[in-house]
mmCIF file of C-alpha atoms and ligand atoms in Angstrom:
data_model
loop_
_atom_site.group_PDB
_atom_site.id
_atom_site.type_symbol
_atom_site.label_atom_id
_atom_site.label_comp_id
_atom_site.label_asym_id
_atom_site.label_seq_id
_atom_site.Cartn_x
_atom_site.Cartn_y
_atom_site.Cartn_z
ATOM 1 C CA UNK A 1 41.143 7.644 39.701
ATOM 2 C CA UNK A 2 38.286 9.748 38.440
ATOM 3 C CA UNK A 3 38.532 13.533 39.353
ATOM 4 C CA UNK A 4 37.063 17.041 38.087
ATOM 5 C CA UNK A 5 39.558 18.460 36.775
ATOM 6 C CA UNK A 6 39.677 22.369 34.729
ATOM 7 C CA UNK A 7 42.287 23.362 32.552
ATOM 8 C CA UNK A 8 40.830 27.175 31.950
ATOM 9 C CA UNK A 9 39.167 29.710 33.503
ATOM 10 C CA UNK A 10 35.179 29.968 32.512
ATOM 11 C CA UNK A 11 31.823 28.730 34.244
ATOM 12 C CA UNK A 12 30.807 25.515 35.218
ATOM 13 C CA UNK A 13 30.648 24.074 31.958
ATOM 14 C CA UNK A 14 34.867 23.818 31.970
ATOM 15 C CA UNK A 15 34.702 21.471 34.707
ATOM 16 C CA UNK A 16 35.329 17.984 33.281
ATOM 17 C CA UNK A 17 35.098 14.746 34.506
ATOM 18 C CA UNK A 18 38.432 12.521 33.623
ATOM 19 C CA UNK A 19 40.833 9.826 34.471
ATOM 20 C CA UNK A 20 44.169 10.717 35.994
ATOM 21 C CA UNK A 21 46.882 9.345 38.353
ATOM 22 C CA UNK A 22 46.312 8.877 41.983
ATOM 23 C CA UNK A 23 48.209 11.094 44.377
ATOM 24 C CA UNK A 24 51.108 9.803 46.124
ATOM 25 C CA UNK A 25 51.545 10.938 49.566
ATOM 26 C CA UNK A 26 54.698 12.901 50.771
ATOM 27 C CA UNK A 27 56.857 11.843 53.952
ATOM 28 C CA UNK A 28 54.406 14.490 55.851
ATOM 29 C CA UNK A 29 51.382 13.866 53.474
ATOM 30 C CA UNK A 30 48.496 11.207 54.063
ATOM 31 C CA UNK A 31 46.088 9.742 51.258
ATOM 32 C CA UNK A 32 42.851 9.919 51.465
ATOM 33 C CA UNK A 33 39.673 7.961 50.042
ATOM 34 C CA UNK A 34 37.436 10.744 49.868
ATOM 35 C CA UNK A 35 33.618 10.271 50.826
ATOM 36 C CA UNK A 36 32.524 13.529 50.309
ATOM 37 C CA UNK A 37 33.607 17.378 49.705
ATOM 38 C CA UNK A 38 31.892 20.447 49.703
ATOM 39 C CA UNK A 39 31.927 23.654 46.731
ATOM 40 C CA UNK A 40 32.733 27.060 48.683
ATOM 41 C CA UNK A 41 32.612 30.747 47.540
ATOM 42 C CA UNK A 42 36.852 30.390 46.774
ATOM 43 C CA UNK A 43 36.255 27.566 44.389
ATOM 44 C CA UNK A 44 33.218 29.648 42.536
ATOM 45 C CA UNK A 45 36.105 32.519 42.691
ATOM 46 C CA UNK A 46 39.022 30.071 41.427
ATOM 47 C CA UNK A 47 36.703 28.393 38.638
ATOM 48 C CA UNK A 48 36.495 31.942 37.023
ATOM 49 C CA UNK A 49 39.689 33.313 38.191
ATOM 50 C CA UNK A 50 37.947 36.201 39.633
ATOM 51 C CA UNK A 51 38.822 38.218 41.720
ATOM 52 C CA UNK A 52 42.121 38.644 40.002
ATOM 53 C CA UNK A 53 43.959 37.436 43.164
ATOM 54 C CA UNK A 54 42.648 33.996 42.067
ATOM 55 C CA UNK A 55 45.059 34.570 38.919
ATOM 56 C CA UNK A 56 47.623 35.096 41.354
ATOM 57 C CA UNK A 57 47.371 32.039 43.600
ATOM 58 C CA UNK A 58 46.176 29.678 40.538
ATOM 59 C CA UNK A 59 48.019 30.575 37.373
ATOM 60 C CA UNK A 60 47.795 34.202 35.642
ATOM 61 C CA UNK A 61 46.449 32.767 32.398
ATOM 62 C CA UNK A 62 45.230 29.380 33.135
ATOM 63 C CA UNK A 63 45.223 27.459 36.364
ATOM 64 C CA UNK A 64 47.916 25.545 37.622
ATOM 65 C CA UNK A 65 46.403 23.616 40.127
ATOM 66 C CA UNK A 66 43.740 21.394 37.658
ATOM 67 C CA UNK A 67 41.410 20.088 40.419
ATOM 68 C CA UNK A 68 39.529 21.993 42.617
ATOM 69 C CA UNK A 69 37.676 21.373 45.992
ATOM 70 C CA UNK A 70 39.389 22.135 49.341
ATOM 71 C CA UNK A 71 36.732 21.147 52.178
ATOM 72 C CA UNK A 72 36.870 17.034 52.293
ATOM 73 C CA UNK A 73 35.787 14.171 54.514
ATOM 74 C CA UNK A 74 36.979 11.130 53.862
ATOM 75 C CA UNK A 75 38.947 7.274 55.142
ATOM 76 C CA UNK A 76 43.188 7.488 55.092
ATOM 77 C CA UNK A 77 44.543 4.721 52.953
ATOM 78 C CA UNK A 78 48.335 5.433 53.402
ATOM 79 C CA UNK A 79 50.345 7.834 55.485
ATOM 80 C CA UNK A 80 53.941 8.918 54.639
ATOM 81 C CA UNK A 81 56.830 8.129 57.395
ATOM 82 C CA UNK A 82 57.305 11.056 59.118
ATOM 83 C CA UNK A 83 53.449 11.303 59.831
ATOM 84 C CA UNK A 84 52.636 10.872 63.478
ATOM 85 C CA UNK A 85 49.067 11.708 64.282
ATOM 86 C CA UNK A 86 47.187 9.671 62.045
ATOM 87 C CA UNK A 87 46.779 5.905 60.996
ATOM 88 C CA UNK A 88 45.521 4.298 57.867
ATOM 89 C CA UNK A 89 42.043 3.650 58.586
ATOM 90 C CA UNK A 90 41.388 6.923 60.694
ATOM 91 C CA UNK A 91 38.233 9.036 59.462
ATOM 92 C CA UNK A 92 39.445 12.500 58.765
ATOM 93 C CA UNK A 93 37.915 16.237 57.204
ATOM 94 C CA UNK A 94 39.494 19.381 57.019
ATOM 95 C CA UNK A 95 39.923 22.473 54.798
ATOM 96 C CA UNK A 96 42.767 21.878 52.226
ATOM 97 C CA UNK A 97 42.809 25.686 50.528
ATOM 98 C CA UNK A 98 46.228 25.866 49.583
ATOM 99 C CA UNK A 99 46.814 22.630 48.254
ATOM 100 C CA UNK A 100 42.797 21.921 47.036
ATOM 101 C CA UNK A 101 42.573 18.772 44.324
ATOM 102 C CA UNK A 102 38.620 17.876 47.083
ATOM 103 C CA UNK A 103 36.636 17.319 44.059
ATOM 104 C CA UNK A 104 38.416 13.481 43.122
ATOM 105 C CA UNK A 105 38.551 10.147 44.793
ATOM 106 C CA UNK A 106 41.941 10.666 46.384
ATOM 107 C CA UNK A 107 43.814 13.528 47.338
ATOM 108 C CA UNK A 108 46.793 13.852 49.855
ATOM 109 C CA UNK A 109 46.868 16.086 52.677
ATOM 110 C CA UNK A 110 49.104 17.393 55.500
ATOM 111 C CA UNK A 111 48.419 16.249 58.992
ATOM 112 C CA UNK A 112 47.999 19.870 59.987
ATOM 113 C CA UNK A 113 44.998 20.371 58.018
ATOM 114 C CA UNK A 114 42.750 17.515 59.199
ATOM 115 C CA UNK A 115 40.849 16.266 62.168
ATOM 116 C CA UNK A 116 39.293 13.398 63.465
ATOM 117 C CA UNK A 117 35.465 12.978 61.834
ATOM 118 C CA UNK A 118 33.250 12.209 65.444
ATOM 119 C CA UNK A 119 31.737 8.323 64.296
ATOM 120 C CA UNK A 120 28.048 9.902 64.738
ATOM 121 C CA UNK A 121 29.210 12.903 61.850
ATOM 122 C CA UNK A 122 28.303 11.639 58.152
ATOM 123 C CA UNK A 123 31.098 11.995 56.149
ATOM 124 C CA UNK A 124 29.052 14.484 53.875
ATOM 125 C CA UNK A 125 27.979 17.003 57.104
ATOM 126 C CA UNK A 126 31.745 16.632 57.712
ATOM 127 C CA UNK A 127 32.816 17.936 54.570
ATOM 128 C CA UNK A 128 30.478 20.819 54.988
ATOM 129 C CA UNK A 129 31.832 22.023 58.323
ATOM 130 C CA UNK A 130 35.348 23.435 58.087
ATOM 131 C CA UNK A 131 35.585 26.751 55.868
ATOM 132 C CA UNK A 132 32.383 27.756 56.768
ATOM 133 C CA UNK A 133 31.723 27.017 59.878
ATOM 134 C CA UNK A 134 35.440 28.590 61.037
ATOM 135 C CA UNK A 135 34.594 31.687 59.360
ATOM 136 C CA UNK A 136 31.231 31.757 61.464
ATOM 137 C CA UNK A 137 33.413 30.571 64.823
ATOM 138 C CA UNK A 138 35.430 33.310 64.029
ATOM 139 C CA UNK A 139 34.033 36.304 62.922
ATOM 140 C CA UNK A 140 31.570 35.800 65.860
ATOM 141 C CA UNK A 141 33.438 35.204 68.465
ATOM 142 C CA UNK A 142 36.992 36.224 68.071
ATOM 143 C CA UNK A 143 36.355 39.118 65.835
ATOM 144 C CA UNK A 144 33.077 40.180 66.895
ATOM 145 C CA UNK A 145 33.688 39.001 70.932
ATOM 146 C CA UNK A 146 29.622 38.325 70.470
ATOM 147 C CA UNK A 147 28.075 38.511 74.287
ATOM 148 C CA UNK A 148 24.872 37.483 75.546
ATOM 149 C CA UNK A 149 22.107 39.338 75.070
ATOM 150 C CA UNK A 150 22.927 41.154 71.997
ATOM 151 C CA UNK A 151 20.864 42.005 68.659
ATOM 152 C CA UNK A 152 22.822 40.459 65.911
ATOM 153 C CA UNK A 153 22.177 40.603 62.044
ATOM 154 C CA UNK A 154 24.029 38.245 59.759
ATOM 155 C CA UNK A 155 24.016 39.984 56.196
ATOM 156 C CA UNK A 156 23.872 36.742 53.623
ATOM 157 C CA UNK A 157 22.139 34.542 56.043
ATOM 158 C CA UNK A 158 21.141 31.189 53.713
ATOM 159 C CA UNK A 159 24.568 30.074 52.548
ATOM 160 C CA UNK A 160 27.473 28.238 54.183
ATOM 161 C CA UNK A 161 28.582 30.827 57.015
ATOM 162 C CA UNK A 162 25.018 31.986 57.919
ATOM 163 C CA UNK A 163 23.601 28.730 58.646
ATOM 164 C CA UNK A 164 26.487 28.277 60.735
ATOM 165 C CA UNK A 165 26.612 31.215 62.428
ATOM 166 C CA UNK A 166 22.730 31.504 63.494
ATOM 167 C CA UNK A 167 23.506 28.253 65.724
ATOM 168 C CA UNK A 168 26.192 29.370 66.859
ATOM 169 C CA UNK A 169 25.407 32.550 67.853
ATOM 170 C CA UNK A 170 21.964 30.878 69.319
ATOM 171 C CA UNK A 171 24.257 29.458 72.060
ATOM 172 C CA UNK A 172 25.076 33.091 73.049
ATOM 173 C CA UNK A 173 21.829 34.217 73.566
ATOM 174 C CA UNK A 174 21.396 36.654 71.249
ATOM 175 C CA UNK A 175 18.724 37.523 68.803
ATOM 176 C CA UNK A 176 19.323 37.084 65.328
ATOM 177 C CA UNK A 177 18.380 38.757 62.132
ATOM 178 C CA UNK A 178 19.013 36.819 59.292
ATOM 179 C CA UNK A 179 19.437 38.609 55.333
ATOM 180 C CA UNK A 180 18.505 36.994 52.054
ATOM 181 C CA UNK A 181 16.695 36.559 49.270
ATOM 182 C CA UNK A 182 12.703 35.445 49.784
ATOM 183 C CA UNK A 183 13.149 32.126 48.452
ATOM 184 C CA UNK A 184 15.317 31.598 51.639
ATOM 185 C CA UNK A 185 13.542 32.942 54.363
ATOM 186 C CA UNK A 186 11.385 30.294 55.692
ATOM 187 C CA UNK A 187 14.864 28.076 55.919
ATOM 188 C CA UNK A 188 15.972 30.786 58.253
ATOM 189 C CA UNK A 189 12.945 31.105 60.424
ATOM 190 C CA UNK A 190 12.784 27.247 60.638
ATOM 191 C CA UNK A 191 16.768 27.444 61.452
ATOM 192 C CA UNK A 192 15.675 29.772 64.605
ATOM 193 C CA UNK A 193 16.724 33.443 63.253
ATOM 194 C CA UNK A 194 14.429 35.430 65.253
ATOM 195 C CA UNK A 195 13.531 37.877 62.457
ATOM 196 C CA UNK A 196 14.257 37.987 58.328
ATOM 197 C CA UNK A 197 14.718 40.395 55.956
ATOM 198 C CA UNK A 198 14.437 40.039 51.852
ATOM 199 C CA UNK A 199 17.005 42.180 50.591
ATOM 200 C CA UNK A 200 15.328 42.415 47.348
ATOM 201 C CA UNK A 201 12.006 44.550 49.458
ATOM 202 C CA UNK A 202 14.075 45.883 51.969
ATOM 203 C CA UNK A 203 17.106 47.181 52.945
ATOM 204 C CA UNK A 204 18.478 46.582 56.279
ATOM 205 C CA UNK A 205 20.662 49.838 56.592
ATOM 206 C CA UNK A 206 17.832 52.186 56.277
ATOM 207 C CA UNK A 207 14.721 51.096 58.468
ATOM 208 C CA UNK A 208 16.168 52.800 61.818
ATOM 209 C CA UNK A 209 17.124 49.788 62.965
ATOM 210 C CA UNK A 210 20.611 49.027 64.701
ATOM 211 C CA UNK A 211 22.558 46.190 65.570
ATOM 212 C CA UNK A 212 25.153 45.411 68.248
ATOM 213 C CA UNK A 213 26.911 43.564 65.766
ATOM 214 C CA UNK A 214 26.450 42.848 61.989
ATOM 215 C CA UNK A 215 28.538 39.853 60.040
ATOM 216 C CA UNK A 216 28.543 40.000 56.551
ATOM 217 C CA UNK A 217 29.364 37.810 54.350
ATOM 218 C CA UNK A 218 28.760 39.629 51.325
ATOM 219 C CA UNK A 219 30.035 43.412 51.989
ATOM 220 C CA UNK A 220 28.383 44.710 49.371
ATOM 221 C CA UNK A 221 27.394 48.202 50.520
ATOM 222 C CA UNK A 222 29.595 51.074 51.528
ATOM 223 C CA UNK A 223 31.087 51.165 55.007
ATOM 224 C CA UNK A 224 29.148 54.649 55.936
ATOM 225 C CA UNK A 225 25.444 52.443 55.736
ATOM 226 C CA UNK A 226 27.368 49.567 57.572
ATOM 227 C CA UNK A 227 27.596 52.058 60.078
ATOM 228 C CA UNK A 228 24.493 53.557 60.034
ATOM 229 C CA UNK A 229 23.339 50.449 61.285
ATOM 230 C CA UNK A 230 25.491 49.834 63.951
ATOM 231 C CA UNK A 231 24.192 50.886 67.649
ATOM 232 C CA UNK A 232 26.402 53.098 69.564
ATOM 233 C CA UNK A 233 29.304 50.836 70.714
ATOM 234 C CA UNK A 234 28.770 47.806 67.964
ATOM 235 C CA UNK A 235 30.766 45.832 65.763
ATOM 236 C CA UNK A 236 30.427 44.951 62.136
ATOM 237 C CA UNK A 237 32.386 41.591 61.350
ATOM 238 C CA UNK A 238 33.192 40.784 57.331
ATOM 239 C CA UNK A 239 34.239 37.715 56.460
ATOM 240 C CA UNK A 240 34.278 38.439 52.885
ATOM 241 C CA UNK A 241 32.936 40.254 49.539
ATOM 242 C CA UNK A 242 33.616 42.516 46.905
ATOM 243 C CA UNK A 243 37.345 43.250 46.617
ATOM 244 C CA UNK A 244 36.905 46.928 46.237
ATOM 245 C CA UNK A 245 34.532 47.324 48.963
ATOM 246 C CA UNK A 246 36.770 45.163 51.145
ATOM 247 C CA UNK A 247 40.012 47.673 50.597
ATOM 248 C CA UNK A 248 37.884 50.577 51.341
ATOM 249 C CA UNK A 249 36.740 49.008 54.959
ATOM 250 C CA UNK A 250 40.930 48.156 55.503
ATOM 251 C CA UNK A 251 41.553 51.748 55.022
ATOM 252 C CA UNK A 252 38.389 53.395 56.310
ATOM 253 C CA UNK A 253 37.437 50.652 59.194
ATOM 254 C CA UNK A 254 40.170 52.530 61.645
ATOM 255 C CA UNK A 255 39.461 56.164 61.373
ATOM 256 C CA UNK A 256 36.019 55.394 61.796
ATOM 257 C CA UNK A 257 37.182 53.305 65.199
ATOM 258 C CA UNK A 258 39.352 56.417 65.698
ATOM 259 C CA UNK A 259 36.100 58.885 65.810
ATOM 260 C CA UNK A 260 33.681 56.278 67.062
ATOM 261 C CA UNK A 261 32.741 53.478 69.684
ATOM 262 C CA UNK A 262 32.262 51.679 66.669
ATOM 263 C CA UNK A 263 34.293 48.846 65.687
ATOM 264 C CA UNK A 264 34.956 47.560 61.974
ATOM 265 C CA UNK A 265 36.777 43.772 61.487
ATOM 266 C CA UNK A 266 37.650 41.833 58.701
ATOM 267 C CA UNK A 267 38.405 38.323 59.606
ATOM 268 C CA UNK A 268 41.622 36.363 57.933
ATOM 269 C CA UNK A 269 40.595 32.754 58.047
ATOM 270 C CA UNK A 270 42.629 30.605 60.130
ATOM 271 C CA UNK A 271 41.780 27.246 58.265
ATOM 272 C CA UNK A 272 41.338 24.120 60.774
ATOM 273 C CA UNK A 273 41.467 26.371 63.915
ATOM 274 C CA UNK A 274 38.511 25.677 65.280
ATOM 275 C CA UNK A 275 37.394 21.571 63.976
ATOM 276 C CA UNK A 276 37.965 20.679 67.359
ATOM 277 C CA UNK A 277 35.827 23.206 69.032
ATOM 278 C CA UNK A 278 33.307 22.310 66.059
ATOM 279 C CA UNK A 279 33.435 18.347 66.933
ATOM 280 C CA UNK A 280 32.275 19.031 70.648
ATOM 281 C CA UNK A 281 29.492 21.767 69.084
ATOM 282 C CA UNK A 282 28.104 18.818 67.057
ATOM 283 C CA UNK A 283 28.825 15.771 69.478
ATOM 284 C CA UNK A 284 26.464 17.521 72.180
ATOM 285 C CA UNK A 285 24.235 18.274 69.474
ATOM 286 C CA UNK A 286 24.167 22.074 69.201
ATOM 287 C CA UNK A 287 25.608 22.498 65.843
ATOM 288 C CA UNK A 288 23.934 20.621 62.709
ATOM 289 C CA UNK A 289 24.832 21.367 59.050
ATOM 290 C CA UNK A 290 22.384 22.089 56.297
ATOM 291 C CA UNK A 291 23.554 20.098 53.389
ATOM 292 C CA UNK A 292 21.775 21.086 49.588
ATOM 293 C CA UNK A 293 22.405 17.742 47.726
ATOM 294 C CA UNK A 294 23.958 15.651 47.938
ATOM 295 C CA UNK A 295 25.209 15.785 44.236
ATOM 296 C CA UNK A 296 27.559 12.858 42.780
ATOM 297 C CA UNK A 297 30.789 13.610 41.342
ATOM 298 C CA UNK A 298 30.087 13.425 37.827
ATOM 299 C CA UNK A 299 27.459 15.810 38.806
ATOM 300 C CA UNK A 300 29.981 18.846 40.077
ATOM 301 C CA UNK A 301 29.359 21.015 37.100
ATOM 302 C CA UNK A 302 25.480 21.093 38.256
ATOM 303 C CA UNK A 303 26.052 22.170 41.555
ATOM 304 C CA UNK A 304 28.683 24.334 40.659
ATOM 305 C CA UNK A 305 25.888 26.345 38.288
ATOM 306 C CA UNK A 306 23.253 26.018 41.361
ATOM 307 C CA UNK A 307 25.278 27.747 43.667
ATOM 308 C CA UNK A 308 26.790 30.047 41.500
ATOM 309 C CA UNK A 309 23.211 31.130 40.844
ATOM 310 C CA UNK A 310 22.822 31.586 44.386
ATOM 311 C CA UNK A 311 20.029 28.882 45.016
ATOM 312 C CA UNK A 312 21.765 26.699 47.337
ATOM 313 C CA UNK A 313 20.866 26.802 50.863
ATOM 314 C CA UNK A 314 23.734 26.125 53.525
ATOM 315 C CA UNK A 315 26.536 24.135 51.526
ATOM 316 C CA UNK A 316 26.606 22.526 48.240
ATOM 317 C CA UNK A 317 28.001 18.541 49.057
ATOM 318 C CA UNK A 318 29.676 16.084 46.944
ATOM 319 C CA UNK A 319 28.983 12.523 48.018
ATOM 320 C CA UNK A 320 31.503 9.926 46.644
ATOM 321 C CA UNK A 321 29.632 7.623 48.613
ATOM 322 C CA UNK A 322 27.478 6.372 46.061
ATOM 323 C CA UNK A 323 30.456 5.024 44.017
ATOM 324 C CA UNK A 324 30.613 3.118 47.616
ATOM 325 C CA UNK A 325 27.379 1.623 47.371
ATOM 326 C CA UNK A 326 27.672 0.870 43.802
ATOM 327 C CA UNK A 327 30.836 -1.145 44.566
ATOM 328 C CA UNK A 328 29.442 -3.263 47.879
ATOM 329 C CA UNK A 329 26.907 -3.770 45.199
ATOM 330 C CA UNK A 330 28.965 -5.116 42.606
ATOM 331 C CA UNK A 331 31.231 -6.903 45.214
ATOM 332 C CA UNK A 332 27.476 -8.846 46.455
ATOM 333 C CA UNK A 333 26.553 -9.778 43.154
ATOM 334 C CA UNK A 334 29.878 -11.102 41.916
ATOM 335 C CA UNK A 335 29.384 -13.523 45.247
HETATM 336 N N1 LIG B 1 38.067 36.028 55.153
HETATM 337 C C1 LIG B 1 38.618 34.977 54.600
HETATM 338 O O1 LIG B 1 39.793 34.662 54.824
HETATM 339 C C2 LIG B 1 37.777 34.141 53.671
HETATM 340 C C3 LIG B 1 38.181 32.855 53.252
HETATM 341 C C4 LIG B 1 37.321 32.119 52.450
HETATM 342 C C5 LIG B 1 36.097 32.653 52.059
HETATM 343 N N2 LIG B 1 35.755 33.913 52.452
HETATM 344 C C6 LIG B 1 34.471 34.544 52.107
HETATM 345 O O2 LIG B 1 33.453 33.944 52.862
HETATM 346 C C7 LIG B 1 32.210 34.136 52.187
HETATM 347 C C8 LIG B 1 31.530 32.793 52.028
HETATM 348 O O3 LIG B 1 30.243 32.863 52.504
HETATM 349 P P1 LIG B 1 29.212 31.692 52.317
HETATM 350 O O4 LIG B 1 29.952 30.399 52.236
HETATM 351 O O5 LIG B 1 28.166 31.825 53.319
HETATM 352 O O6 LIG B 1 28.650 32.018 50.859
HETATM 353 P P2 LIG B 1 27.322 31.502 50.198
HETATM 354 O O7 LIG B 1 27.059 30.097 50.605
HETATM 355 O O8 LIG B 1 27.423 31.840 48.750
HETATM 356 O O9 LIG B 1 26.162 32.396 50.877
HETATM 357 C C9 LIG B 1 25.929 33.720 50.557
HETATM 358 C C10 LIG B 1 24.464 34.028 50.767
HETATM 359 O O10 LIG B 1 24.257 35.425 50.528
HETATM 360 C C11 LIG B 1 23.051 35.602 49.787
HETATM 361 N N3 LIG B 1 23.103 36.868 49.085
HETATM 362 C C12 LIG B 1 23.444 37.131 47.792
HETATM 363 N N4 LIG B 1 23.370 38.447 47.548
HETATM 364 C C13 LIG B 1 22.987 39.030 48.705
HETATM 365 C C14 LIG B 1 22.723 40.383 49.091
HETATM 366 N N5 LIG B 1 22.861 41.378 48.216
HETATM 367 N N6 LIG B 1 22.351 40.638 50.338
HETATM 368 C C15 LIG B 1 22.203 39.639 51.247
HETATM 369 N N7 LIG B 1 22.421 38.318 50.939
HETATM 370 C C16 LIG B 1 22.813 38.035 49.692
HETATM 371 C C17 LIG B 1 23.029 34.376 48.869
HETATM 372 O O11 LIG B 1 21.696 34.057 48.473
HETATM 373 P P3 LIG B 1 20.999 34.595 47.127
HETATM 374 O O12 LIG B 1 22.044 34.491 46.051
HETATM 375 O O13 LIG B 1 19.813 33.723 46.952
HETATM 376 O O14 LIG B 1 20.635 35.983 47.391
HETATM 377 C C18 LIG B 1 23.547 33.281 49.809
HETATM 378 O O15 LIG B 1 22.491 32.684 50.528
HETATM 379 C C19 LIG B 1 32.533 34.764 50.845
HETATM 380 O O16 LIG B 1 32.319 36.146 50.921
HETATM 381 C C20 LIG B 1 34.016 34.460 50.682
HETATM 382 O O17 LIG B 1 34.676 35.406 49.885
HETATM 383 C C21 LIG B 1 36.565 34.634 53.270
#
């Protein structure tokens, strides 16, 4: 099968695209045709092997795990014997960090870390739902407890989570503040975020304005202007960022709770959690992804470098579709 596969650290241009064997299912494993996958801030992060923790779960001096990609949507082909939800046939997606190998035309998964793909879900929005949109679910709700009627501001608004989140906080009834850069702002007033803000002209911690709760997905400024921005009793929510900025909110995010109404979070992903919750969200129609691309597979290394520039908007997608088309093709004009 044909799969993107990097055998060092470095930037996009590492990523090549080769020949190798197909998977073979465990007992507790199924296979999976996959239709589409998506590129999320980990793989960016695993590509480089930065943050060192990436060293740690990957290889310390080159990666052990050659193919990357953990958010997939795809058909199951075969399903190992001791595997009891799932048939061959079923449309699945799911978030397989741990295990990855998204970014090929098979890869094998436990049950545990797939759902059912609704029939009216593409196969590409599928693939962009699950790490993003659970870290949305919940830093909002379960972390943040978001009520109606609050002023919300989601720090790193035009990516994966933010796009995401605004919806999903829209169902709350709360007004949204979306942050990003100005080539991303009309997105988010077309997306329904009530007001914007380009960081690069302003910044959000210092024009007297507060915020019943903040999510961040970048957690790039020092708790105290977090704060600052906080009203009285509210919550700020990261779901990620720097490293060192992160260990200084895990150390500094309870004394302030100790002294303060104020509440800081960092959320833990639980991968999968929340697909099923998702699936109802985008059945009745209240949840939509924005998809930039989709790219093919032999293009990965280009999206890789347009997101890793930062000039994606919602989630990067993979379609192996195409290679669909290109075979029905083939398959008609052999007839
Ligand atoms: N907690 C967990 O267990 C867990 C698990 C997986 C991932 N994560 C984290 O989840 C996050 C993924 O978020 P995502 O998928 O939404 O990422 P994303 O798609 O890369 O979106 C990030 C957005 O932030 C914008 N941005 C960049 N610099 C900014 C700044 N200084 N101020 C405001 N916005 C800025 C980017 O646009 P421009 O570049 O154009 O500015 C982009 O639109 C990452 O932080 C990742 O580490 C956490």
């Amino acid at each position: 099968m044909k799969a993107i596969v990097f055998t060092k650290y470095g930037t996009p241009d590492v990523l090549e695209l080769r020949e190798v064997d197909k998977p073979v299912p465990k007992d507790d494993e199924v296979l999976i045709k996959v239709h589409a996958v998506s590129i999320n801030d980990w793989d960016w992060g695993a590509l480089q092997g930065i943050p060192f923790i990436n060293r740690l779960l990957f290889g310390l001096l080159k990666p052990k795990k050659k193919i990357l990609g953990s958010d997939i949507a795809g058909r199951i082909e075969a399903v190992g014997k001791n595997v009891e939800q799932f048939q061959s046939g079923d449309e699945v997606f799911g978030d397989l960090s741990g295990e990855w190998g998204g970014f090929a035309e098979y890869v094998c998964a436990r049950e545990n870390a797939l759902a059912l793909k609704p029939a009216s879900m593409t196969f590409d929005e599928a693939a962009a739902i699950p790490q993003a949109a659970m870290l949305a679910v919940q830093g909002l709700r379960d972390k943040g407890q978001i009520q109606p009627g609050q002023k919300l501001l989601i720090n790193g608004a035009g990516g994966g989570v933010g796009t995401f989140a605004v919806q999903i906080a829209k169902l709350y009834g709360v007004e949204v503040t979306g942050v990003d850069s100005s080539g991303k702002l009309d997105m988010l007033r077309s997306m329904g975020f009530d007001q914007v803000i380009d960081y690069t002209q302003e910044d959000f911690t210092k024009n007297g304005q507060c915020y019943d709760l903040i999510l961040d997905v970048k957690t790039n400024r020092s708790i105290f202007d977090y704060t600052r921005a906080l009203s009285p009793n509210g919550s700020y929510v990261t779901v990620g960022g720097s490293m060192a900025r992160l260990f200084q909110f895990l150390f500094l995010g309870p004394l302030i709770s100790l002294i303060s109404k104020k509440k800081i979070r960092i959320v833990a992903l639980k991968p999968n959690k929340d697909l099923a919750y998702l699936n109802e969200l985008f059945e009745a129609g209240k949840v939509k992804p924005v998809i930039d691309g989709p790219y093919k597979l032999s293009e990965v290394p280009k999206a890789f470098r347009h997101f890793g520039e930062g000039r994606h908007k919602g989630k990067v997608v993979i379609t192996l579709e195409q290679n669909k088309r290109l075979e029905n093709v083939l398959s008609l004009v052999e007839i």
